[in-house]
Amino acid sequence: PGSLILEFVALRDVRPGEELLLDYGRSWESAWNSHVANWEPPKDASTHKYPEDMDETSVLRTMAEQEHDPYPANLMTMCNTPDQMRRDSNHVEWEDQERDEWWWSVAYCHILDRKMGDNGVF
């Protein structure tokens, strides 16, 4: 993943440790200052939760549990399904897939039920 998104070409020799600066120009600075002066948070910003702040040790809530204890609106449950092939509907066919893209193996999902295994783990 990742690729070259910006390339710098020096017009003179650059000394080791020398700091390089990039001037975006006056129009960019003016636009940025206008943005800062006029920006307001979205209406639901007070309920926004960063995924990193979620308790990863807690049990995932079922849809029924979420009726009285929902996840924040900006988050969703994604399931890792590395060998699934989705067709034109929500129907899933399972196949062996060799994919390098991480996003290929995740799908939006709902936890409908949860059962404890014999080892005491869900």
PDB file of C-alpha atoms in Angstrom:
ATOM      1  CA  PRO A   1       0.000   0.000   0.000  1.00  0.00           C
ATOM      2  CA  GLY A   2       1.020   3.564  -0.478  1.00  0.00           C
ATOM      3  CA  SER A   3       2.629   5.318  -3.359  1.00  0.00           C
ATOM      4  CA  LEU A   4       4.547   8.433  -4.211  1.00  0.00           C
ATOM      5  CA  ILE A   5       2.257  11.429  -3.864  1.00  0.00           C
ATOM      6  CA  LEU A   6       4.712  14.312  -3.914  1.00  0.00           C
ATOM      7  CA  GLU A   7       8.190  14.660  -5.364  1.00  0.00           C
ATOM      8  CA  PHE A   8      10.657  17.462  -4.599  1.00  0.00           C
ATOM      9  CA  VAL A   9      13.378  18.542  -7.003  1.00  0.00           C
ATOM     10  CA  ALA A  10      16.139  20.688  -5.509  1.00  0.00           C
ATOM     11  CA  LEU A  11      17.452  23.592  -7.593  1.00  0.00           C
ATOM     12  CA  ARG A  12      20.633  23.626  -5.495  1.00  0.00           C
ATOM     13  CA  ASP A  13      22.555  21.211  -3.281  1.00  0.00           C
ATOM     14  CA  VAL A  14      20.812  20.561   0.045  1.00  0.00           C
ATOM     15  CA  ARG A  15      23.048  20.105   3.091  1.00  0.00           C
ATOM     16  CA  PRO A  16      22.397  17.122   5.398  1.00  0.00           C
ATOM     17  CA  GLY A  17      20.034  18.214   8.202  1.00  0.00           C
ATOM     18  CA  GLU A  18      18.952  21.377   6.349  1.00  0.00           C
ATOM     19  CA  GLU A  19      15.254  22.163   6.830  1.00  0.00           C
ATOM     20  CA  LEU A  20      13.117  22.348   3.710  1.00  0.00           C
ATOM     21  CA  LEU A  21      10.068  24.623   3.679  1.00  0.00           C
ATOM     22  CA  LEU A  22       7.094  24.672   1.340  1.00  0.00           C
ATOM     23  CA  ASP A  23       5.281  27.932   0.601  1.00  0.00           C
ATOM     24  CA  TYR A  24       1.679  27.289  -0.432  1.00  0.00           C
ATOM     25  CA  GLY A  25       1.255  30.930  -1.477  1.00  0.00           C
ATOM     26  CA  ARG A  26      -0.995  33.766  -0.380  1.00  0.00           C
ATOM     27  CA  SER A  27      -4.235  32.375  -1.836  1.00  0.00           C
ATOM     28  CA  TRP A  28      -3.872  29.142   0.166  1.00  0.00           C
ATOM     29  CA  GLU A  29      -3.100  31.082   3.356  1.00  0.00           C
ATOM     30  CA  SER A  30      -6.111  33.356   2.790  1.00  0.00           C
ATOM     31  CA  ALA A  31      -8.405  30.373   2.188  1.00  0.00           C
ATOM     32  CA  TRP A  32      -7.067  28.629   5.318  1.00  0.00           C
ATOM     33  CA  ASN A  33      -7.586  31.720   7.484  1.00  0.00           C
ATOM     34  CA  SER A  34     -11.142  32.047   6.167  1.00  0.00           C
ATOM     35  CA  HIS A  35     -11.810  28.385   6.928  1.00  0.00           C
ATOM     36  CA  VAL A  36     -10.491  28.721  10.495  1.00  0.00           C
ATOM     37  CA  ALA A  37     -12.540  31.876  11.110  1.00  0.00           C
ATOM     38  CA  ASN A  38     -15.802  30.370   9.779  1.00  0.00           C
ATOM     39  CA  TRP A  39     -15.552  26.692  10.726  1.00  0.00           C
ATOM     40  CA  GLU A  40     -18.150  25.242  13.062  1.00  0.00           C
ATOM     41  CA  PRO A  41     -18.264  21.635  14.256  1.00  0.00           C
ATOM     42  CA  PRO A  42     -20.995  19.392  12.823  1.00  0.00           C
ATOM     43  CA  LYS A  43     -24.237  19.253  14.806  1.00  0.00           C
ATOM     44  CA  ASP A  44     -23.513  15.727  16.096  1.00  0.00           C
ATOM     45  CA  ALA A  45     -19.883  16.447  17.026  1.00  0.00           C
ATOM     46  CA  SER A  46     -20.568  16.114  20.756  1.00  0.00           C
ATOM     47  CA  THR A  47     -21.489  12.428  20.289  1.00  0.00           C
ATOM     48  CA  HIS A  48     -18.596  11.649  17.927  1.00  0.00           C
ATOM     49  CA  LYS A  49     -16.352   8.896  19.254  1.00  0.00           C
ATOM     50  CA  TYR A  50     -12.972   7.939  17.861  1.00  0.00           C
ATOM     51  CA  PRO A  51     -12.655   4.186  17.223  1.00  0.00           C
ATOM     52  CA  GLU A  52      -9.402   4.161  19.207  1.00  0.00           C
ATOM     53  CA  ASP A  53     -11.365   5.290  22.278  1.00  0.00           C
ATOM     54  CA  MET A  54     -13.694   2.284  22.194  1.00  0.00           C
ATOM     55  CA  ASP A  55     -13.107  -0.502  24.713  1.00  0.00           C
ATOM     56  CA  GLU A  56     -11.752  -3.301  22.533  1.00  0.00           C
ATOM     57  CA  THR A  57     -12.057  -5.787  25.404  1.00  0.00           C
ATOM     58  CA  SER A  58     -15.838  -5.449  25.714  1.00  0.00           C
ATOM     59  CA  VAL A  59     -18.192  -7.926  24.082  1.00  0.00           C
ATOM     60  CA  LEU A  60     -19.735  -6.703  20.829  1.00  0.00           C
ATOM     61  CA  ARG A  61     -23.382  -5.715  21.280  1.00  0.00           C
ATOM     62  CA  THR A  62     -26.158  -7.521  19.465  1.00  0.00           C
ATOM     63  CA  MET A  63     -28.759  -5.558  17.531  1.00  0.00           C
ATOM     64  CA  ALA A  64     -31.239  -6.065  20.409  1.00  0.00           C
ATOM     65  CA  GLU A  65     -28.708  -4.720  22.943  1.00  0.00           C
ATOM     66  CA  GLN A  66     -28.032  -1.722  20.742  1.00  0.00           C
ATOM     67  CA  GLU A  67     -31.703  -0.706  20.919  1.00  0.00           C
ATOM     68  CA  HIS A  68     -31.116   0.474  24.511  1.00  0.00           C
ATOM     69  CA  ASP A  69     -27.318   0.937  24.373  1.00  0.00           C
ATOM     70  CA  PRO A  70     -26.384   1.982  20.807  1.00  0.00           C
ATOM     71  CA  TYR A  71     -22.926   2.555  19.480  1.00  0.00           C
ATOM     72  CA  PRO A  72     -22.116   6.171  18.513  1.00  0.00           C
ATOM     73  CA  ALA A  73     -23.662   7.124  15.147  1.00  0.00           C
ATOM     74  CA  ASN A  74     -20.258   7.608  13.514  1.00  0.00           C
ATOM     75  CA  LEU A  75     -19.199   3.997  14.147  1.00  0.00           C
ATOM     76  CA  MET A  76     -20.341   0.740  12.579  1.00  0.00           C
ATOM     77  CA  THR A  77     -19.631  -2.944  13.036  1.00  0.00           C
ATOM     78  CA  MET A  78     -17.395  -4.432  10.368  1.00  0.00           C
ATOM     79  CA  CYS A  79     -16.668  -8.161  10.134  1.00  0.00           C
ATOM     80  CA  ASN A  80     -13.463  -9.675   8.812  1.00  0.00           C
ATOM     81  CA  THR A  81     -14.466 -12.144   6.104  1.00  0.00           C
ATOM     82  CA  PRO A  82     -11.248 -12.869   4.216  1.00  0.00           C
ATOM     83  CA  ASP A  83     -12.663 -15.655   2.068  1.00  0.00           C
ATOM     84  CA  GLN A  84     -16.014 -14.215   1.076  1.00  0.00           C
ATOM     85  CA  MET A  85     -17.159 -13.225  -2.379  1.00  0.00           C
ATOM     86  CA  ARG A  86     -20.149 -10.887  -2.467  1.00  0.00           C
ATOM     87  CA  ARG A  87     -22.354 -11.024  -5.519  1.00  0.00           C
ATOM     88  CA  ASP A  88     -25.136  -8.603  -6.531  1.00  0.00           C
ATOM     89  CA  SER A  89     -27.050  -8.958  -3.250  1.00  0.00           C
ATOM     90  CA  ASN A  90     -26.364  -9.509   0.435  1.00  0.00           C
ATOM     91  CA  HIS A  91     -25.910 -13.196  -0.315  1.00  0.00           C
ATOM     92  CA  VAL A  92     -22.342 -14.298   0.405  1.00  0.00           C
ATOM     93  CA  GLU A  93     -20.563 -17.170  -1.316  1.00  0.00           C
ATOM     94  CA  TRP A  94     -17.384 -18.429   0.350  1.00  0.00           C
ATOM     95  CA  GLU A  95     -14.306 -18.970  -1.787  1.00  0.00           C
ATOM     96  CA  ASP A  96     -10.554 -19.059  -1.306  1.00  0.00           C
ATOM     97  CA  GLN A  97      -9.322 -15.618  -2.297  1.00  0.00           C
ATOM     98  CA  GLU A  98      -5.795 -14.261  -2.448  1.00  0.00           C
ATOM     99  CA  ARG A  99      -6.236 -10.514  -2.013  1.00  0.00           C
ATOM    100  CA  ASP A 100      -3.690  -7.943  -0.898  1.00  0.00           C
ATOM    101  CA  GLU A 101      -6.197  -5.175  -0.263  1.00  0.00           C
ATOM    102  CA  TRP A 102      -7.271  -5.063   3.409  1.00  0.00           C
ATOM    103  CA  TRP A 103     -10.683  -3.612   2.517  1.00  0.00           C
ATOM    104  CA  TRP A 104     -11.608  -6.626   0.416  1.00  0.00           C
ATOM    105  CA  SER A 105     -12.006  -8.793   3.504  1.00  0.00           C
ATOM    106  CA  VAL A 106     -14.280  -6.563   5.586  1.00  0.00           C
ATOM    107  CA  ALA A 107     -18.029  -6.222   5.312  1.00  0.00           C
ATOM    108  CA  TYR A 108     -20.660  -4.198   7.163  1.00  0.00           C
ATOM    109  CA  CYS A 109     -22.430  -6.597   9.498  1.00  0.00           C
ATOM    110  CA  HIS A 110     -24.830  -6.925  12.444  1.00  0.00           C
ATOM    111  CA  ILE A 111     -24.344  -9.088  15.511  1.00  0.00           C
ATOM    112  CA  LEU A 112     -27.663 -10.928  15.734  1.00  0.00           C
ATOM    113  CA  ASP A 113     -26.857 -13.353  18.527  1.00  0.00           C
ATOM    114  CA  ARG A 114     -23.992 -14.295  20.817  1.00  0.00           C
ATOM    115  CA  LYS A 115     -23.334 -17.650  22.475  1.00  0.00           C
ATOM    116  CA  MET A 116     -20.740 -18.636  25.053  1.00  0.00           C
ATOM    117  CA  GLY A 117     -18.484 -21.495  24.011  1.00  0.00           C
ATOM    118  CA  ASP A 118     -17.502 -24.384  26.268  1.00  0.00           C
ATOM    119  CA  ASN A 119     -14.250 -22.539  26.981  1.00  0.00           C
ATOM    120  CA  GLY A 120     -16.129 -19.543  28.445  1.00  0.00           C
ATOM    121  CA  VAL A 121     -15.415 -17.302  25.462  1.00  0.00           C
ATOM    122  CA  PHE A 122     -17.996 -15.815  23.102  1.00  0.00           C
TER     123      PHE A 122
END
